């Protein structure tokens, strides 16, 4: 069970985020749920790259080849995703601010009509 | 569609996705196993290019072109936020009143400001050696400036933060990445190839183009975060709807 548990945790976080997105009655809450979905990808990536008894893939302090290191490729993917995700979240929150100003509501169900 | 029906559709969809994900997870290599074909190759390449931080080597050497794409998403997201949060026609700008800051908070923030700034720059500069790099160091450096907002007030922050300059810095960081990539073309190699001498392993001047691209990203991220926070702070502190009282 321990062999696949981290992957299942990632799947669970993703599904929880999706559920929140679909049932959300508040746009700020929805943006938060999207961030939860994204967090699932970090968990998955880091779980894929993990290696028992290995250290960080930074070879400044250890003799290269003396110890196994975890997978640097997935770490790099997670790293860039964090910063890019943060700015995209900022963009979405900016959209929410404008929606709140123009429509005076944060409930996505009340945003059905068009306004010029 | 009624709320009830929608919940059923959602449940159906989520169950399907959950079943697919579980089936996929059961076929993945077990957690913590030693087989990492890409990881081993990436570490070998990082050593060949004398970059001690294998993650930085992946980001700025082996996958440099992908990082360009990610950086462009970041740039576009900041641009979009700036456009969305500008002052609308029916809004006006108010001058925020300074608030009193308690002395311990002021001392603490003012002492930490230079420390945080230097830490951020250190993390950017040592990206090719130790954990860190442009993405992380840029965020730390940008946060440092905002300690002035906590320690003094909004106007003090505005004085050291000419927003136009930081917007130019954001664009310049993006441009520097593109120019470094194009320089490789002039050297007769592929776009974004690591053409510079690789230097001595585990020293500041190692990794060829990695430190340059790191610095470009560091500049872009630092400026981008400053611009983002400035726009959100403007919304919170300065911009009000017409007729609204403070």
Coordinates of C-alpha atoms in Angstrom, one line a residue:
Chain A
X1 CA 0.0 0.0 0.0
X2 CA 2.8 2.4 0.9
X3 CA 4.1 1.9 -2.7
X4 CA 1.3 3.9 -4.2
X5 CA -0.1 5.9 -1.3
X6 CA 1.6 9.2 -2.3
X7 CA 0.1 8.9 -5.8
X8 CA -3.3 8.3 -4.3
X9 CA -2.9 11.3 -2.0
X10 CA -2.1 13.5 -5.0
X11 CA -5.2 12.1 -6.8
X12 CA -7.3 12.8 -3.7
X13 CA -6.1 16.4 -3.4
X14 CA -6.9 16.9 -7.0
X15 CA -10.4 15.6 -6.7
X16 CA -11.1 17.6 -3.6
X17 CA -10.0 20.7 -5.5
X18 CA -12.2 19.8 -8.5
X19 CA -15.2 19.3 -6.2
X20 CA -14.6 22.6 -4.5
X21 CA -14.3 24.4 -7.9
X22 CA -17.6 22.9 -9.1
X23 CA -19.6 23.6 -5.9
X24 CA -18.1 26.9 -5.0
X25 CA -20.5 29.8 -4.4
X26 CA -17.8 32.4 -4.1
X27 CA -15.2 33.3 -6.7
X28 CA -12.3 33.8 -4.3
X29 CA -13.0 30.4 -2.9
X30 CA -13.0 29.0 -6.4
X31 CA -9.5 30.5 -7.1
X32 CA -8.4 28.9 -3.9
X33 CA -9.7 25.5 -5.1
X34 CA -7.8 25.9 -8.3
X35 CA -4.7 26.4 -6.2
X36 CA -5.5 23.2 -4.4
X37 CA -5.8 21.3 -7.7
X38 CA -2.4 22.7 -8.6
X39 CA -0.9 21.6 -5.3
X40 CA -1.9 18.0 -6.3
X41 CA 0.5 18.2 -9.2
X42 CA 3.4 19.2 -6.9
X43 CA 2.6 16.2 -4.6
X44 CA 2.5 13.9 -7.7
X45 CA 5.7 15.3 -9.2
X46 CA 7.7 15.1 -6.0
X47 CA 6.3 11.6 -5.3
X48 CA 7.4 10.4 -8.7
X49 CA 10.9 11.8 -8.2
X50 CA 11.4 10.5 -4.6
X51 CA 14.0 7.8 -4.0
X52 CA 14.7 6.0 -0.8
X53 CA 17.8 7.0 1.2
X54 CA 18.6 9.7 -1.4
X55 CA 19.5 13.4 -0.9
X56 CA 18.7 16.6 -2.7
X57 CA 20.1 16.8 -6.3
X58 CA 22.5 19.6 -5.3
X59 CA 26.1 18.4 -5.7
X60 CA 27.8 21.3 -4.1
X61 CA 28.2 19.7 -0.7
X62 CA 28.5 16.0 -1.6
X63 CA 31.0 14.2 -3.8
X64 CA 29.1 13.5 -7.1
X65 CA 28.2 9.9 -7.4
X66 CA 28.8 9.1 -3.7
X67 CA 25.1 9.1 -2.8
X68 CA 22.0 8.6 -4.8
X69 CA 20.0 11.8 -5.4
X70 CA 16.3 12.3 -6.0
X71 CA 15.1 13.1 -9.5
X72 CA 16.0 16.7 -10.4
X73 CA 13.7 16.8 -13.5
X74 CA 10.5 16.6 -11.6
X75 CA 11.8 19.0 -8.9
X76 CA 12.5 21.6 -11.7
X77 CA 9.0 21.1 -13.0
X78 CA 7.5 21.7 -9.6
X79 CA 9.7 24.7 -8.9
X80 CA 8.7 26.7 -12.0
X81 CA 5.1 25.7 -11.5
X82 CA 5.0 27.3 -8.1
X83 CA 6.0 30.8 -9.2
X84 CA 4.0 30.7 -12.4
X85 CA 1.0 29.4 -10.5
X86 CA 1.3 32.2 -8.0
X87 CA 1.2 34.9 -10.7
X88 CA -1.7 33.2 -12.5
X89 CA -3.5 33.1 -9.2
X90 CA -2.8 36.8 -8.9
X91 CA -4.3 37.3 -12.4
X92 CA -7.4 35.4 -11.5
X93 CA -7.8 37.4 -8.3
X94 CA -7.5 40.6 -10.3
X95 CA -10.4 39.3 -12.5
X96 CA -12.4 38.6 -9.3
X97 CA -11.8 42.2 -8.1
X98 CA -13.2 43.6 -11.3
X99 CA -16.2 41.2 -11.3
X100 CA -17.0 42.3 -7.7
X101 CA -16.8 45.9 -8.7
X102 CA -18.9 45.7 -11.8
X103 CA -21.5 43.2 -10.7
X104 CA -21.4 43.6 -6.9
X105 CA -21.5 39.9 -6.3
X106 CA -19.0 37.1 -5.9
X107 CA -21.5 34.2 -6.6
X108 CA -20.8 32.7 -10.0
X109 CA -24.5 31.6 -10.2
X110 CA -25.5 35.3 -10.2
X111 CA -23.2 36.2 -13.1
X112 CA -25.4 34.7 -15.9
X113 CA -26.6 37.9 -17.5
X114 CA -24.5 40.1 -19.8
X115 CA -23.8 43.7 -19.0
X116 CA -22.3 46.3 -21.3
Chain B
X1 CA -29.9 22.7 -14.8
X2 CA -31.0 22.4 -11.2
X3 CA -28.5 22.3 -8.4
X4 CA -29.4 18.7 -7.6
X5 CA -28.9 17.5 -11.1
X6 CA -25.6 19.3 -11.3
X7 CA -24.3 17.6 -8.2
X8 CA -25.2 14.2 -9.8
X9 CA -23.3 15.1 -13.0
X10 CA -20.3 16.2 -10.9
X11 CA -20.4 13.0 -8.8
X12 CA -20.4 10.9 -12.0
X13 CA -17.5 12.9 -13.4
X14 CA -15.4 12.8 -10.3
X15 CA -16.0 9.0 -9.8
X16 CA -14.8 8.5 -13.4
X17 CA -11.7 10.6 -12.9
X18 CA -11.0 9.0 -9.5
X19 CA -11.2 5.5 -11.1
X20 CA -8.9 6.5 -13.9
X21 CA -6.3 8.1 -11.5
X22 CA -6.3 5.1 -9.2
X23 CA -5.9 2.6 -12.1
X24 CA -3.0 4.8 -13.3
X25 CA -1.4 5.1 -9.9
X26 CA -1.4 1.3 -9.4
X27 CA 0.7 0.8 -12.5
X28 CA 3.2 3.5 -11.7
X29 CA 6.7 2.4 -10.4
X30 CA 6.5 2.0 -6.6
X31 CA 7.2 5.0 -4.5
X32 CA 10.9 5.5 -3.7
X33 CA 12.3 3.0 -6.1
X34 CA 15.8 3.6 -7.5
X35 CA 15.0 3.6 -11.2
X36 CA 14.9 7.2 -12.4
X37 CA 16.2 7.1 -16.0
X38 CA 15.6 10.8 -16.7
X39 CA 16.9 11.8 -13.3
X40 CA 20.2 9.9 -13.7
X41 CA 20.7 11.4 -17.2
X42 CA 19.9 14.9 -16.0
X43 CA 22.5 14.6 -13.1
X44 CA 25.1 13.3 -15.6
X45 CA 24.4 16.2 -17.9
X46 CA 24.6 18.7 -15.0
X47 CA 28.0 17.3 -14.0
X48 CA 29.2 17.5 -17.6
X49 CA 28.3 21.2 -17.7
X50 CA 29.9 21.7 -14.2
X51 CA 26.6 22.9 -12.6
X52 CA 26.5 21.8 -9.0
X53 CA 22.7 22.4 -8.6
X54 CA 21.2 19.8 -10.9
X55 CA 17.7 21.4 -10.6
X56 CA 19.2 24.7 -12.0
X57 CA 20.9 22.7 -14.7
X58 CA 17.6 21.2 -15.8
X59 CA 15.8 24.5 -15.7
X60 CA 18.4 26.8 -17.4
X61 CA 20.4 24.4 -19.5
X62 CA 18.7 21.2 -20.4
X63 CA 15.1 22.6 -20.4
X64 CA 16.0 26.2 -21.0
X65 CA 13.5 26.5 -23.9
X66 CA 10.7 25.2 -21.6
X67 CA 11.7 27.7 -19.0
X68 CA 11.3 30.5 -21.6
X69 CA 7.7 29.4 -22.1
X70 CA 7.1 29.4 -18.3
X71 CA 8.7 32.8 -18.0
X72 CA 6.5 34.1 -20.7
X73 CA 3.4 32.8 -18.9
X74 CA 4.6 34.7 -15.9
X75 CA 5.2 37.8 -17.9
X76 CA 1.7 37.6 -19.6
X77 CA 0.0 37.0 -16.3
X78 CA 1.6 40.1 -14.8
X79 CA 0.7 42.1 -17.9
X80 CA -2.9 40.9 -17.6
X81 CA -3.1 41.8 -13.9
X82 CA -1.7 45.3 -14.6
X83 CA -4.3 45.9 -17.3
X84 CA -7.2 44.5 -15.1
X85 CA -6.3 46.5 -12.0
X86 CA -5.8 49.9 -13.6
X87 CA -7.9 52.8 -12.4
X88 CA -11.2 52.9 -14.2
X89 CA -13.0 56.0 -15.3
X90 CA -15.5 56.0 -12.5
X91 CA -12.9 55.6 -9.8
X92 CA -10.7 58.2 -8.1
X93 CA -7.4 58.1 -6.3
X94 CA -7.2 59.0 -2.6
X95 CA -4.1 59.7 -0.6
X96 CA -3.9 57.1 2.2
X97 CA -3.5 58.5 5.7
X98 CA -0.3 57.3 7.5
X99 CA -1.0 54.9 10.4
X100 CA 1.1 54.7 13.5
X101 CA 3.5 51.7 13.6
X102 CA 4.6 50.4 17.0
X103 CA 8.3 50.8 17.7
X104 CA 9.3 47.1 17.9
X105 CA 7.6 46.3 14.6
X106 CA 9.3 49.3 13.0
X107 CA 12.8 48.3 14.3
X108 CA 12.3 44.7 13.4
X109 CA 11.2 45.4 9.8
X110 CA 13.9 48.0 9.2
X111 CA 16.7 45.7 10.5
X112 CA 15.4 42.8 8.4
X113 CA 14.9 44.8 5.2
X114 CA 18.6 44.9 4.1
X115 CA 19.1 41.3 5.4
X116 CA 16.2 40.0 3.3
X117 CA 17.3 42.0 0.3
X118 CA 20.9 40.6 0.5
X119 CA 19.5 37.1 1.1
X120 CA 17.4 37.4 -2.0
X121 CA 20.3 38.5 -4.2
X122 CA 22.5 35.8 -2.7
X123 CA 20.0 33.1 -3.6
X124 CA 19.8 34.4 -7.2
X125 CA 23.6 34.6 -7.5
X126 CA 24.2 31.1 -6.1
X127 CA 21.4 29.5 -8.1
X128 CA 23.8 27.3 -10.0
X129 CA 25.5 26.0 -6.8
X130 CA 23.0 25.7 -4.0
X131 CA 19.3 25.3 -3.7
X132 CA 17.6 28.4 -5.1
X133 CA 17.9 30.5 -8.2
X134 CA 16.1 33.3 -10.0
X135 CA 12.6 32.2 -9.3
X136 CA 13.0 31.9 -5.5
X137 CA 15.5 34.7 -4.9
X138 CA 13.5 37.1 -7.0
X139 CA 10.4 36.6 -4.7
X140 CA 12.6 37.1 -1.6
X141 CA 14.2 40.3 -2.9
X142 CA 10.8 41.7 -3.9
X143 CA 9.3 40.9 -0.5
X144 CA 12.2 42.7 1.1
X145 CA 11.1 46.1 -0.3
X146 CA 7.6 45.6 1.2
X147 CA 9.0 45.5 4.7
X148 CA 9.2 49.3 4.3
X149 CA 5.4 49.3 4.0
X150 CA 5.1 47.4 7.3
X151 CA 7.8 49.4 9.0
X152 CA 7.0 53.0 7.9
X153 CA 4.0 53.5 5.6
X154 CA 2.7 53.3 2.1
X155 CA 4.3 56.6 1.0
X156 CA 7.7 55.5 2.1
X157 CA 7.3 52.3 0.0
X158 CA 6.1 54.4 -3.0
X159 CA 9.2 56.6 -2.8
X160 CA 11.6 53.6 -3.2
X161 CA 9.5 51.9 -5.7
X162 CA 9.1 53.9 -9.0
X163 CA 6.6 51.5 -10.5
X164 CA 7.4 52.4 -14.1
X165 CA 11.0 51.4 -13.6
X166 CA 10.0 48.0 -12.2
X167 CA 7.7 47.4 -15.2
X168 CA 10.7 48.1 -17.5
X169 CA 12.8 45.8 -15.3
X170 CA 10.2 43.0 -15.7
X171 CA 10.3 43.4 -19.5
X172 CA 14.2 43.7 -19.5
X173 CA 14.4 40.4 -17.6
X174 CA 12.3 38.7 -20.2
X175 CA 14.3 40.3 -23.0
X176 CA 17.7 39.3 -21.4
X177 CA 16.6 35.7 -21.5
X178 CA 15.7 35.9 -25.2
X179 CA 18.9 37.8 -26.0
X180 CA 21.0 35.2 -24.2
X181 CA 19.3 32.5 -26.2
X182 CA 19.9 34.4 -29.4
X183 CA 23.6 34.9 -28.6
X184 CA 24.0 31.2 -28.8
X185 CA 22.8 31.4 -32.4
X186 CA 25.5 34.0 -33.1
X187 CA 28.1 31.6 -31.6
X188 CA 27.0 29.0 -34.2
X189 CA 24.9 26.8 -32.0
X190 CA 21.3 26.1 -31.3
X191 CA 18.9 28.6 -29.6
X192 CA 19.5 28.7 -25.8
X193 CA 22.4 26.2 -26.1
X194 CA 25.0 26.5 -23.3
X195 CA 27.8 27.9 -25.4
X196 CA 29.9 29.7 -22.7
X197 CA 32.9 28.1 -21.1
X198 CA 31.6 25.9 -18.3
X199 CA 34.2 27.1 -15.7
X200 CA 35.3 25.3 -12.6
X201 CA 32.9 23.0 -10.8
X202 CA 31.4 24.4 -7.6
X203 CA 32.5 28.1 -8.1
X204 CA 30.3 31.1 -8.8
X205 CA 31.5 31.3 -12.4
X206 CA 30.5 27.7 -13.3
X207 CA 27.7 26.5 -15.5
X208 CA 28.2 28.6 -18.6
X209 CA 24.9 30.4 -19.4
X210 CA 23.1 29.1 -16.3
X211 CA 24.1 32.0 -14.0
X212 CA 23.2 34.5 -16.8
X213 CA 19.7 33.0 -17.4
X214 CA 19.3 32.7 -13.6
X215 CA 20.0 36.4 -13.2
X216 CA 17.6 37.3 -16.0
X217 CA 14.8 35.3 -14.3
X218 CA 15.7 36.7 -10.9
X219 CA 15.3 40.3 -12.3
X220 CA 12.0 39.4 -14.0
X221 CA 10.5 37.7 -11.0
X222 CA 11.6 40.4 -8.5
X223 CA 10.2 43.2 -10.7
X224 CA 7.0 41.2 -11.5
X225 CA 6.2 40.5 -7.8
X226 CA 6.8 44.2 -7.0
X227 CA 4.5 45.3 -9.8
X228 CA 1.8 42.7 -8.8
X229 CA 1.9 43.7 -5.2
X230 CA 1.9 47.4 -6.1
X231 CA -1.3 47.0 -8.2
X232 CA -3.1 45.0 -5.5
X233 CA -2.0 47.5 -2.8
X234 CA -3.2 50.4 -5.0
X235 CA -6.6 48.7 -5.2
X236 CA -6.7 48.2 -1.4
X237 CA -5.3 51.6 -0.3
X238 CA -5.7 54.2 -3.0
X239 CA -8.4 53.5 -5.6
X240 CA -12.0 54.1 -4.6
X241 CA -15.3 54.1 -6.4
X242 CA -16.8 57.5 -7.2
X243 CA -18.9 58.7 -4.2
X244 CA -17.5 56.1 -1.8
X245 CA -16.3 57.6 1.5
X246 CA -13.1 56.4 3.1

